[in-house]
Short mmCIF file of C-alpha atoms and ligand atoms in Angstrom, two decimals:
data_model
loop_
_atom_site.label_atom_id
_atom_site.label_comp_id
_atom_site.label_asym_id
_atom_site.label_seq_id
_atom_site.Cartn_x
_atom_site.Cartn_y
_atom_site.Cartn_z
CA UNK A 1269 16.05 -8.41 -36.71
CA UNK A 1270 13.18 -6.45 -37.67
CA UNK A 1271 10.40 -9.18 -37.48
CA UNK A 1272 11.49 -9.49 -33.53
CA UNK A 1273 11.35 -5.57 -33.23
CA UNK A 1274 7.47 -6.10 -34.63
CA UNK A 1275 7.43 -9.16 -32.17
CA UNK A 1276 8.07 -6.52 -29.12
CA UNK A 1277 5.98 -3.67 -30.27
CA UNK A 1278 2.87 -5.86 -31.00
CA UNK A 1279 3.54 -7.64 -27.73
CA UNK A 1280 4.18 -3.87 -26.34
CA UNK A 1281 1.12 -2.79 -27.37
CA UNK A 1282 -1.16 -5.89 -26.55
CA UNK A 1283 -0.02 -5.14 -22.66
CA UNK A 1284 -0.77 -1.55 -23.00
CA UNK A 1285 -4.40 -2.05 -24.30
CA UNK A 1286 -4.47 -4.46 -21.52
CA UNK A 1287 -3.82 -1.97 -19.11
CA UNK A 1288 -5.86 0.16 -20.23
CA UNK A 1289 -9.09 -1.75 -20.44
CA UNK A 1290 -8.63 -2.80 -16.63
CA UNK A 1291 -7.59 0.22 -15.35
CA UNK A 1292 -10.86 1.51 -17.28
CA UNK A 1293 -12.73 -0.87 -15.46
CA UNK A 1294 -11.65 -0.72 -12.16
CA UNK A 1295 -11.51 3.15 -12.28
CA UNK A 1296 -15.42 2.79 -13.81
CA UNK A 1297 -16.88 -0.35 -12.71
CA UNK A 1298 -18.79 -1.81 -15.19
CA UNK A 1299 -18.80 -1.27 -18.96
CA UNK A 1300 -19.82 -2.62 -22.58
CA UNK A 1301 -17.22 -3.27 -25.05
CA UNK A 1302 -19.19 -0.95 -27.05
CA UNK A 1303 -18.75 1.59 -23.97
CA UNK A 1304 -14.87 0.69 -23.59
CA UNK A 1305 -14.35 1.34 -27.38
CA UNK A 1306 -15.60 4.82 -27.21
CA UNK A 1307 -13.78 5.82 -24.15
CA UNK A 1308 -10.63 4.56 -24.71
CA UNK A 1309 -10.30 5.77 -28.44
CA UNK A 1310 -9.30 1.64 -29.52
CA UNK A 1311 -10.86 -0.15 -32.28
CA UNK A 1312 -14.46 -2.58 -31.40
CA UNK A 1313 -12.05 -5.06 -32.70
CA UNK A 1314 -9.31 -4.21 -30.69
CA UNK A 1315 -11.38 -4.15 -27.74
CA UNK A 1316 -12.89 -7.75 -28.39
CA UNK A 1317 -10.15 -9.03 -29.12
CA UNK A 1318 -8.41 -8.32 -25.34
CA UNK A 1319 -11.49 -8.47 -23.49
CA UNK A 1320 -11.70 -12.10 -25.20
CA UNK A 1321 -8.28 -12.78 -23.75
CA UNK A 1322 -9.12 -11.46 -20.17
CA UNK A 1323 -12.59 -13.06 -19.67
CA UNK A 1324 -10.58 -16.24 -21.14
CA UNK A 1325 -7.94 -15.89 -18.95
CA UNK A 1326 -10.89 -15.19 -15.91
CA UNK A 1327 -10.11 -11.60 -15.49
CA UNK A 1328 -12.53 -10.19 -16.78
CA UNK A 1329 -16.32 -11.57 -16.07
CA UNK A 1330 -19.73 -10.54 -18.42
CA UNK A 1331 -22.48 -9.54 -16.38
CA UNK A 1332 -26.34 -10.30 -17.40
CA UNK A 1333 -27.74 -9.11 -20.41
CA UNK A 1334 -31.11 -6.51 -19.91
CA UNK A 1335 -33.84 -7.05 -22.31
CA UNK A 1336 -35.82 -2.91 -21.76
CA UNK A 1337 -38.15 -1.59 -23.57
CA UNK A 1338 -35.19 -0.56 -26.01
CA UNK A 1339 -34.45 -3.69 -27.17
CA UNK A 1340 -31.54 -5.63 -25.98
CA UNK A 1341 -29.00 -3.70 -23.72
CA UNK A 1342 -25.15 -4.65 -24.33
CA UNK A 1343 -23.47 -7.09 -22.04
CA UNK A 1344 -21.55 -5.45 -19.03
CA UNK A 1345 -18.05 -6.46 -18.36
CA UNK A 1346 -16.41 -5.85 -14.93
CA UNK A 1347 -12.86 -7.37 -13.35
CA UNK A 1348 -13.15 -10.26 -11.59
CA UNK A 1349 -11.99 -9.47 -8.48
CA UNK A 1350 -12.62 -13.28 -6.31
CA UNK A 1351 -11.24 -15.15 -9.75
CA UNK A 1352 -7.34 -14.56 -8.47
CA UNK A 1353 -6.12 -14.64 -5.27
CA UNK A 1354 -2.90 -12.64 -3.52
CA UNK A 1355 -1.34 -12.73 -0.07
CA UNK A 1356 -0.09 -9.72 1.79
CA UNK A 1357 2.60 -9.63 4.28
CA UNK A 1358 3.48 -7.00 6.34
CA UNK A 1359 6.50 -6.65 8.57
CA UNK A 1360 6.10 -5.43 12.14
CA UNK A 1361 8.57 -6.02 15.17
CA UNK A 1362 8.41 -9.27 16.41
CA UNK A 1363 5.83 -10.87 13.74
CA UNK A 1364 4.28 -10.89 10.42
CA UNK A 1365 0.96 -9.51 9.44
CA UNK A 1366 -0.37 -11.44 7.01
CA UNK A 1367 -3.76 -11.72 4.61
CA UNK A 1368 -5.21 -13.70 2.18
CA UNK A 1369 -7.58 -11.26 -0.63
CA UNK A 1370 -9.08 -11.03 -3.46
CA UNK A 1371 -7.78 -9.30 -6.63
CA UNK A 1372 -9.62 -6.07 -5.10
CA UNK A 1373 -7.43 -6.62 -1.47
CA UNK A 1374 -10.74 -7.38 0.12
CA UNK A 1375 -9.78 -10.29 3.05
CA UNK A 1376 -10.46 -13.33 2.74
CA UNK A 1377 -8.30 -14.93 5.32
CA UNK A 1378 -5.90 -13.59 8.17
CA UNK A 1379 -3.00 -15.19 9.54
CA UNK A 1380 -0.13 -13.54 12.15
CA UNK A 1381 2.94 -15.69 12.87
CA UNK A 1382 6.01 -14.54 15.19
CA UNK A 1383 9.11 -15.07 14.41
CA UNK A 1384 12.01 -15.34 17.14
CA UNK A 1385 14.64 -12.67 15.84
CA UNK A 1386 15.15 -10.65 12.74
CA UNK A 1387 17.07 -12.51 10.01
CA UNK A 1388 16.14 -13.06 6.97
CA UNK A 1389 16.32 -16.93 7.91
CA UNK A 1390 13.84 -16.68 10.84
CA UNK A 1391 11.91 -14.08 8.82
CA UNK A 1392 11.80 -16.82 5.79
CA UNK A 1393 10.35 -19.56 8.23
CA UNK A 1394 8.00 -17.50 9.54
CA UNK A 1395 6.93 -16.00 5.80
CA UNK A 1396 6.44 -20.30 4.69
CA UNK A 1397 4.38 -21.07 7.42
CA UNK A 1398 1.50 -18.38 7.04
CA UNK A 1399 1.90 -18.40 3.25
CA UNK A 1400 1.35 -22.47 3.43
CA UNK A 1401 -1.48 -21.71 6.38
CA UNK A 1402 -3.46 -18.63 4.11
CA UNK A 1403 -3.31 -21.19 0.70
CA UNK A 1404 -4.98 -23.87 2.73
CA UNK A 1405 -8.26 -21.17 3.64
CA UNK A 1406 -8.52 -20.48 -0.04
CA UNK A 1407 -12.17 -20.77 -1.38
CA UNK A 1408 -11.79 -24.36 -3.65
CA UNK A 1409 -13.62 -22.19 -7.05
CA UNK A 1410 -11.30 -19.30 -6.28
CA UNK A 1411 -8.39 -19.21 -9.20
CA UNK A 1412 -4.62 -19.48 -7.80
CA UNK A 1413 -2.17 -17.11 -5.22
CA UNK A 1414 -1.21 -14.97 -8.28
CA UNK A 1415 1.52 -13.15 -6.27
CA UNK A 1416 2.78 -12.13 -2.62
CA UNK A 1417 3.50 -8.66 -1.66
CA UNK A 1418 6.18 -8.14 0.94
CA UNK A 1419 6.73 -4.47 2.74
CA UNK A 1420 8.72 -3.53 5.56
CA UNK A 1421 9.74 -0.31 7.04
CA UNK A 1422 13.27 0.51 4.70
CA UNK A 1423 14.88 1.55 1.43
CA UNK A 1424 14.39 -1.47 -0.90
CA UNK A 1425 14.93 -1.56 -4.65
CA UNK A 1426 11.69 -2.46 -5.71
CA UNK A 1427 12.90 -3.97 -8.91
CA UNK A 1428 14.66 -6.38 -7.53
CA UNK A 1429 13.12 -6.94 -4.58
CA UNK A 1430 16.20 -6.46 -2.61
CA UNK A 1431 16.12 -4.33 1.31
CA UNK A 1432 18.82 -2.02 0.85
CA UNK A 1433 18.60 -1.16 4.79
CA UNK A 1434 16.14 -1.41 6.96
CA UNK A 1435 17.29 0.15 10.52
CA UNK A 1436 14.50 -0.94 12.33
CA UNK A 1437 15.78 -5.00 11.18
CA UNK A 1438 19.26 -4.63 10.90
CA UNK A 1439 19.21 -5.58 7.16
CA UNK A 1440 21.52 -4.58 4.67
CA UNK A 1441 21.39 -5.59 0.71
CA UNK A 1442 18.74 -8.77 1.16
CA UNK A 1443 17.36 -9.91 -1.62
CA UNK A 1444 14.46 -11.10 0.25
CA UNK A 1445 12.30 -11.29 -2.98
CA UNK A 1446 14.15 -13.83 -4.26
CA UNK A 1447 14.75 -15.61 -0.72
CA UNK A 1448 11.01 -16.00 -0.34
CA UNK A 1449 10.23 -17.18 -3.90
CA UNK A 1450 12.71 -20.00 -3.96
CA UNK A 1451 10.14 -21.36 -0.86
CA UNK A 1452 7.13 -20.90 -2.27
CA UNK A 1453 7.26 -20.57 -6.05
CA UNK A 1454 4.98 -17.89 -6.42
CA UNK A 1455 6.06 -14.39 -7.37
CA UNK A 1456 7.24 -12.17 -4.73
CA UNK A 1457 6.96 -8.21 -4.71
CA UNK A 1458 8.72 -5.92 -2.26
CA UNK A 1459 8.04 -2.73 -1.17
CA UNK A 1460 8.03 -0.32 1.83
CA UNK A 1461 5.32 -0.18 3.88
CA UNK A 1462 4.06 2.97 3.06
CA UNK A 1463 4.54 2.88 -0.36
CA UNK A 1464 2.38 -0.25 -0.49
CA UNK A 1465 -0.17 1.70 2.11
CA UNK A 1466 -0.75 4.10 -0.74
CA UNK A 1467 -0.38 1.87 -3.30
CA UNK A 1468 -3.74 -0.03 -2.01
CA UNK A 1469 -5.39 3.44 -1.53
CA UNK A 1470 -4.06 4.44 -5.28
CA UNK A 1471 -5.73 1.48 -6.52
CA UNK A 1472 -8.44 0.23 -4.49
CA UNK A 1473 -9.17 2.69 -1.45
CA UNK A 1474 -10.32 6.03 -0.68
CA UNK A 1475 -7.22 7.66 -3.01
CA UNK A 1476 -9.16 5.72 -6.13
CA UNK A 1477 -10.84 8.69 -7.11
CA UNK A 1478 -8.02 11.51 -6.86
CA UNK A 1479 -5.06 11.57 -9.83
CA UNK A 1480 -2.57 13.33 -6.92
CA UNK A 1481 -2.64 12.81 -3.35
CA UNK A 1482 -0.71 11.85 -0.48
CA UNK A 1483 -0.60 8.78 2.22
CA UNK A 1484 0.76 9.75 5.66
CA UNK A 1485 1.36 6.15 8.07
CA UNK A 1486 1.85 6.82 11.70
CA UNK A 1487 3.24 3.55 13.72
CA UNK A 1488 6.35 2.27 14.69
CA UNK A 1489 7.75 5.01 12.58
CA UNK A 1490 6.27 7.76 10.74
CA UNK A 1491 6.13 7.98 6.71
CA UNK A 1492 4.45 9.52 3.48
CA UNK A 1493 4.46 8.86 0.16
CA UNK A 1494 3.17 10.88 -3.04
CA UNK A 1495 1.27 9.64 -5.74
CA UNK A 1496 1.34 12.33 -8.44
CA UNK A 1497 -0.04 12.17 -11.77
CA UNK A 1498 -1.12 8.26 -11.16
CA UNK A 1499 2.18 7.52 -10.58
CA UNK A 1500 4.06 6.09 -6.90
CA UNK A 1501 7.15 8.49 -6.29
CA UNK A 1502 10.46 6.29 -5.29
CA UNK A 1503 12.48 9.26 -5.66
CA UNK A 1504 16.00 8.79 -7.22
CA UNK A 1505 17.10 6.28 -4.10
CA UNK A 1506 13.90 4.76 -3.01
CA UNK A 1507 13.73 7.23 -0.22
CA UNK A 1508 10.98 9.44 -0.81
CA UNK A 1509 9.03 10.88 1.86
CA UNK A 1510 10.81 9.67 4.47
CA UNK A 1511 9.16 12.16 6.57
CA UNK A 1512 9.92 10.24 9.90
CA UNK A 1513 13.46 11.13 9.71
CA UNK A 1514 12.99 14.74 8.56
CA UNK A 1515 14.87 16.67 11.29
CA UNK A 1516 12.95 17.81 14.16
CA UNK A 1517 15.17 18.95 16.84
CA UNK A 1518 18.91 19.31 16.08
CA UNK A 1519 20.92 16.77 18.69
CA UNK A 1520 17.51 16.00 19.82
CA UNK A 1521 16.21 12.09 20.84
CA UNK A 1522 17.98 9.45 19.33
CA UNK A 1523 16.00 7.93 16.44
CA UNK A 1524 16.56 4.32 15.00
CA UNK A 1525 18.14 5.54 11.85
CA UNK A 1526 21.13 6.76 14.06
CA UNK A 1527 20.50 10.30 13.90
CA UNK A 1528 19.42 12.93 16.57
CA UNK A 1529 16.54 14.43 16.89
CA UNK A 1530 14.11 13.04 13.70
CA UNK A 1531 10.47 13.54 13.86
CA UNK A 1532 9.63 9.92 14.79
CA UNK A 1533 12.04 9.41 17.50
CA UNK A 1534 8.91 12.41 19.34
CA UNK A 1535 6.04 11.29 17.60
CA UNK A 1536 5.95 8.11 16.36
CA UNK A 1537 3.24 5.73 17.64
CA UNK A 1538 5.03 4.00 20.00
CA UNK A 1539 6.88 6.93 21.72
CA UNK A 1540 4.07 9.05 22.11
CA UNK A 1541 2.09 6.05 24.38
CA UNK A 1542 5.29 5.40 26.49
CA UNK A 1543 5.56 9.33 26.88
CA UNK A 1544 1.88 9.65 28.60
CA UNK A 1545 2.81 5.78 30.89
CA UNK A 1546 5.83 7.43 32.16
CA UNK A 1547 4.39 10.53 32.99
CA UNK A 1548 1.34 9.58 34.67
CA UNK A 1549 3.83 6.33 36.11
CA UNK A 1550 1.53 3.61 34.24
CA UNK A 1551 2.68 -0.09 33.37
CA UNK A 1552 2.69 -1.22 29.73
CA UNK A 1553 -1.09 -2.69 29.87
CA UNK A 1554 -2.14 0.90 29.14
CA UNK A 1555 -1.65 1.05 25.06
CA UNK A 1556 -2.55 3.32 22.96
CA UNK A 1557 -6.64 2.39 23.47
CA UNK A 1558 -5.94 3.75 26.92
CA UNK A 1559 -4.69 6.50 26.11
CA UNK A 1560 -7.40 7.77 23.59
CA UNK A 1561 -10.01 7.02 26.09
CA UNK A 1562 -8.36 8.82 28.52
CA UNK A 1563 -8.20 11.98 26.31
CA UNK A 1564 -11.82 11.76 25.53
CA UNK A 1565 -12.50 11.42 28.78
CA UNK A 1566 -10.72 15.14 29.16
CA UNK A 1567 -7.69 13.54 31.03
CA UNK A 1568 -5.28 17.29 30.41
CA UNK A 1569 -1.59 15.03 29.73
CA UNK A 1570 -3.15 12.84 26.85
CA UNK A 1571 -5.40 15.36 25.59
CA UNK A 1572 -1.75 17.78 25.64
CA UNK A 1573 0.23 14.99 24.28
CA UNK A 1574 -1.50 14.47 21.22
CA UNK A 1575 -2.28 18.21 20.98
CA UNK A 1576 1.58 18.17 20.67
CA UNK A 1577 2.38 15.14 18.53
CA UNK A 1578 -0.57 16.62 15.96
CA UNK A 1579 0.81 19.72 15.32
CA UNK A 1580 4.34 19.09 15.57
CA UNK A 1581 3.33 16.76 12.59
CA UNK A 1582 1.11 18.59 10.53
CA UNK A 1583 4.02 21.85 10.76
CA UNK A 1584 6.67 19.50 8.87
CA UNK A 1585 3.66 17.56 6.87
CA UNK A 1586 2.82 20.97 5.23
CA UNK A 1587 5.85 21.63 3.76
CA UNK A 1588 5.36 18.23 1.54
CA UNK A 1589 1.71 19.37 0.94
CA UNK A 1590 3.26 22.76 -0.48
CA UNK A 1591 5.74 20.79 -2.31
CA UNK A 1592 3.63 17.74 -3.91
CA UNK A 1593 0.24 19.84 -3.83
CA UNK A 1594 -2.22 16.64 -3.18
CA UNK A 1595 -6.18 16.46 -3.33
CA UNK A 1596 -6.36 14.54 -0.38
CA UNK A 1597 -4.01 13.39 2.38
CA UNK A 1598 -5.05 9.55 3.02
CA UNK A 1599 -3.86 8.87 6.55
CA UNK A 1600 -3.03 5.18 8.22
CA UNK A 1601 -0.82 3.30 11.52
CA UNK A 1602 -1.93 2.45 14.93
CA UNK A 1603 -1.99 5.91 15.40
CA UNK A 1604 -4.87 6.71 13.27
CA UNK A 1605 -7.30 5.18 16.13
CA UNK A 1606 -6.97 8.30 18.28
CA UNK A 1607 -8.67 10.59 15.74
CA UNK A 1608 -9.38 14.07 15.81
CA UNK A 1609 -7.49 13.93 18.90
CA UNK A 1610 -4.45 13.92 16.58
CA UNK A 1611 -6.39 15.13 13.50
CA UNK A 1612 -7.77 17.86 14.45
CA UNK A 1613 -4.76 19.79 15.95
CA UNK A 1614 -2.88 18.41 12.54
CA UNK A 1615 -5.54 20.21 10.45
CA UNK A 1616 -4.90 23.54 12.11
CA UNK A 1617 -0.94 23.11 11.73
CA UNK A 1618 -1.43 22.54 8.09
CA UNK A 1619 -4.09 25.78 7.67
CA UNK A 1620 -1.51 28.11 9.68
CA UNK A 1621 1.89 26.52 7.90
CA UNK A 1622 0.34 26.32 4.12
CA UNK A 1623 0.82 27.97 0.73
CA UNK A 1624 -2.29 26.94 -0.39
CA UNK A 1625 -5.59 25.40 0.97
CA UNK A 1626 -5.03 22.18 3.08
CA UNK A 1627 -6.07 19.22 1.63
CA UNK A 1628 -8.52 17.11 3.26
CA UNK A 1629 -7.19 14.22 5.86
CA UNK A 1630 -9.00 10.92 5.33
CA UNK A 1631 -8.23 8.44 7.56
CA UNK A 1632 -8.13 4.83 7.32
CA UNK A 1633 -9.68 2.65 10.00
CA UNK A 1634 -9.58 -0.85 8.62
CA UNK A 1635 -8.19 -3.29 10.76
CA UNK A 1636 -5.74 -4.56 7.83
CA UNK A 1637 -4.76 -1.65 6.26
CA UNK A 1638 -0.82 -2.56 6.05
CA UNK A 1639 -1.25 -6.05 5.51
CA UNK A 1640 -3.92 -5.34 2.34
CA UNK A 1641 -1.54 -2.47 1.69
CA UNK A 1642 0.67 -5.59 0.69
CA UNK A 1643 -1.60 -7.86 -1.26
CA UNK A 1644 -1.40 -4.62 -3.24
CA UNK A 1645 1.38 -5.14 -4.58
CA UNK A 1646 0.69 -8.37 -6.27
CA UNK A 1647 -2.44 -6.99 -8.37
CA UNK A 1648 -0.51 -3.96 -9.42
CA UNK A 1649 0.96 -6.28 -11.16
CA UNK A 1650 -2.49 -6.66 -13.04
CA UNK A 1651 -2.63 -2.73 -13.59
CA UNK A 1652 0.53 -2.14 -13.92
CA UNK A 1653 2.87 -2.23 -16.41
CA UNK A 1654 6.38 -2.36 -14.48
CA UNK A 1655 9.16 -4.73 -14.13
CA UNK A 1656 9.73 -6.62 -10.71
CA UNK A 1657 11.70 -9.29 -9.61
CA UNK A 1658 8.17 -11.63 -10.37
CA UNK A 1659 8.85 -10.82 -14.38
CA UNK A 1660 12.02 -13.14 -13.90
CA UNK A 1661 10.16 -15.81 -11.93
CA UNK A 1662 7.95 -16.98 -14.93
CA UNK A 1663 5.16 -14.16 -16.49
CA UNK A 1664 1.94 -15.25 -14.48
CA UNK A 1665 0.99 -12.01 -14.43
CA UNK A 1666 -0.62 -10.31 -17.74
CA UNK A 1667 0.91 -7.10 -17.93
ZN1 ZN B 1780 15.84 8.98 11.96
#
């Protein structure tokens, strides 16, 4: 019994040391063994032991030793982001947006696959097609795909890879991570799409330098996520940050969740564009970019709707800011294309409604923010010591 406990202890210590060193290198870029020992407080022998393991597994690479005037400098070490691959899948209405990335969620190849209906079986077929396609696009010298991240709007049981509820896709208790794993034999992690987006920014993006920050997504829905002291908050029921379902107007417009008056029933991206189209009598070919261009050219209606949306989202966001006290707020989602037409009024509302000085709003303007967020779920296993369905599917991660 004692020997068994000791074994578990050693395994945990080993995993924690690996996590410590990998996270340090993720933040700092490149450091020598001596510097790692100094910063972490680990002994040089421990650092050498852990680092040698990580190099053998292709997770770390050694840089060139430089011979300077003062003699030989220590060998720098860095994370070998190119040495392993991840796949991210974001579930949209009617299609899956999929991406093959290296470990830093840098895009290698992308594909969008449509599904006929949102039933789990149809979505599984589409996901399998996308995964097989992306695997053929992998560079020959890159390592294997270490994991697949699947993100969708909803309440997700992250531990077990189950979608407890998604109003948009009519899913109830679907163990999708396990279903997809059985098809492709690669560990699958699932997460709410806004949380996945926050996680990607926490690990490699605009939130990397901050201990506490907020992520706001304005797309088909509106969602918020908080990273507090380095940890993503999911809440007691996986429902933290559902800002889009905050009550905006009692008995107001019908929301996809079945309630009347939720914030996103007024100001989600498709809703504001549709309102502009309807009031202008325009057809469906006029999309968010047409609306943005019209507003930029000074069209009063487009400008007024965007101002109203920015202000009202800002008012609800102010409560989030006062509770979480984030250093910055990263914003993603399709509505990012509206830029300061939306963010200007949002900042003004935060100025008025926040108790403390409001945080800076940092828009993420990449094309692949959703699917890269999903890919980050797979690489998160490297840096975190969290359990997931993947842990029962063979220990291909190093946590
Ligand atoms: Zn709602």
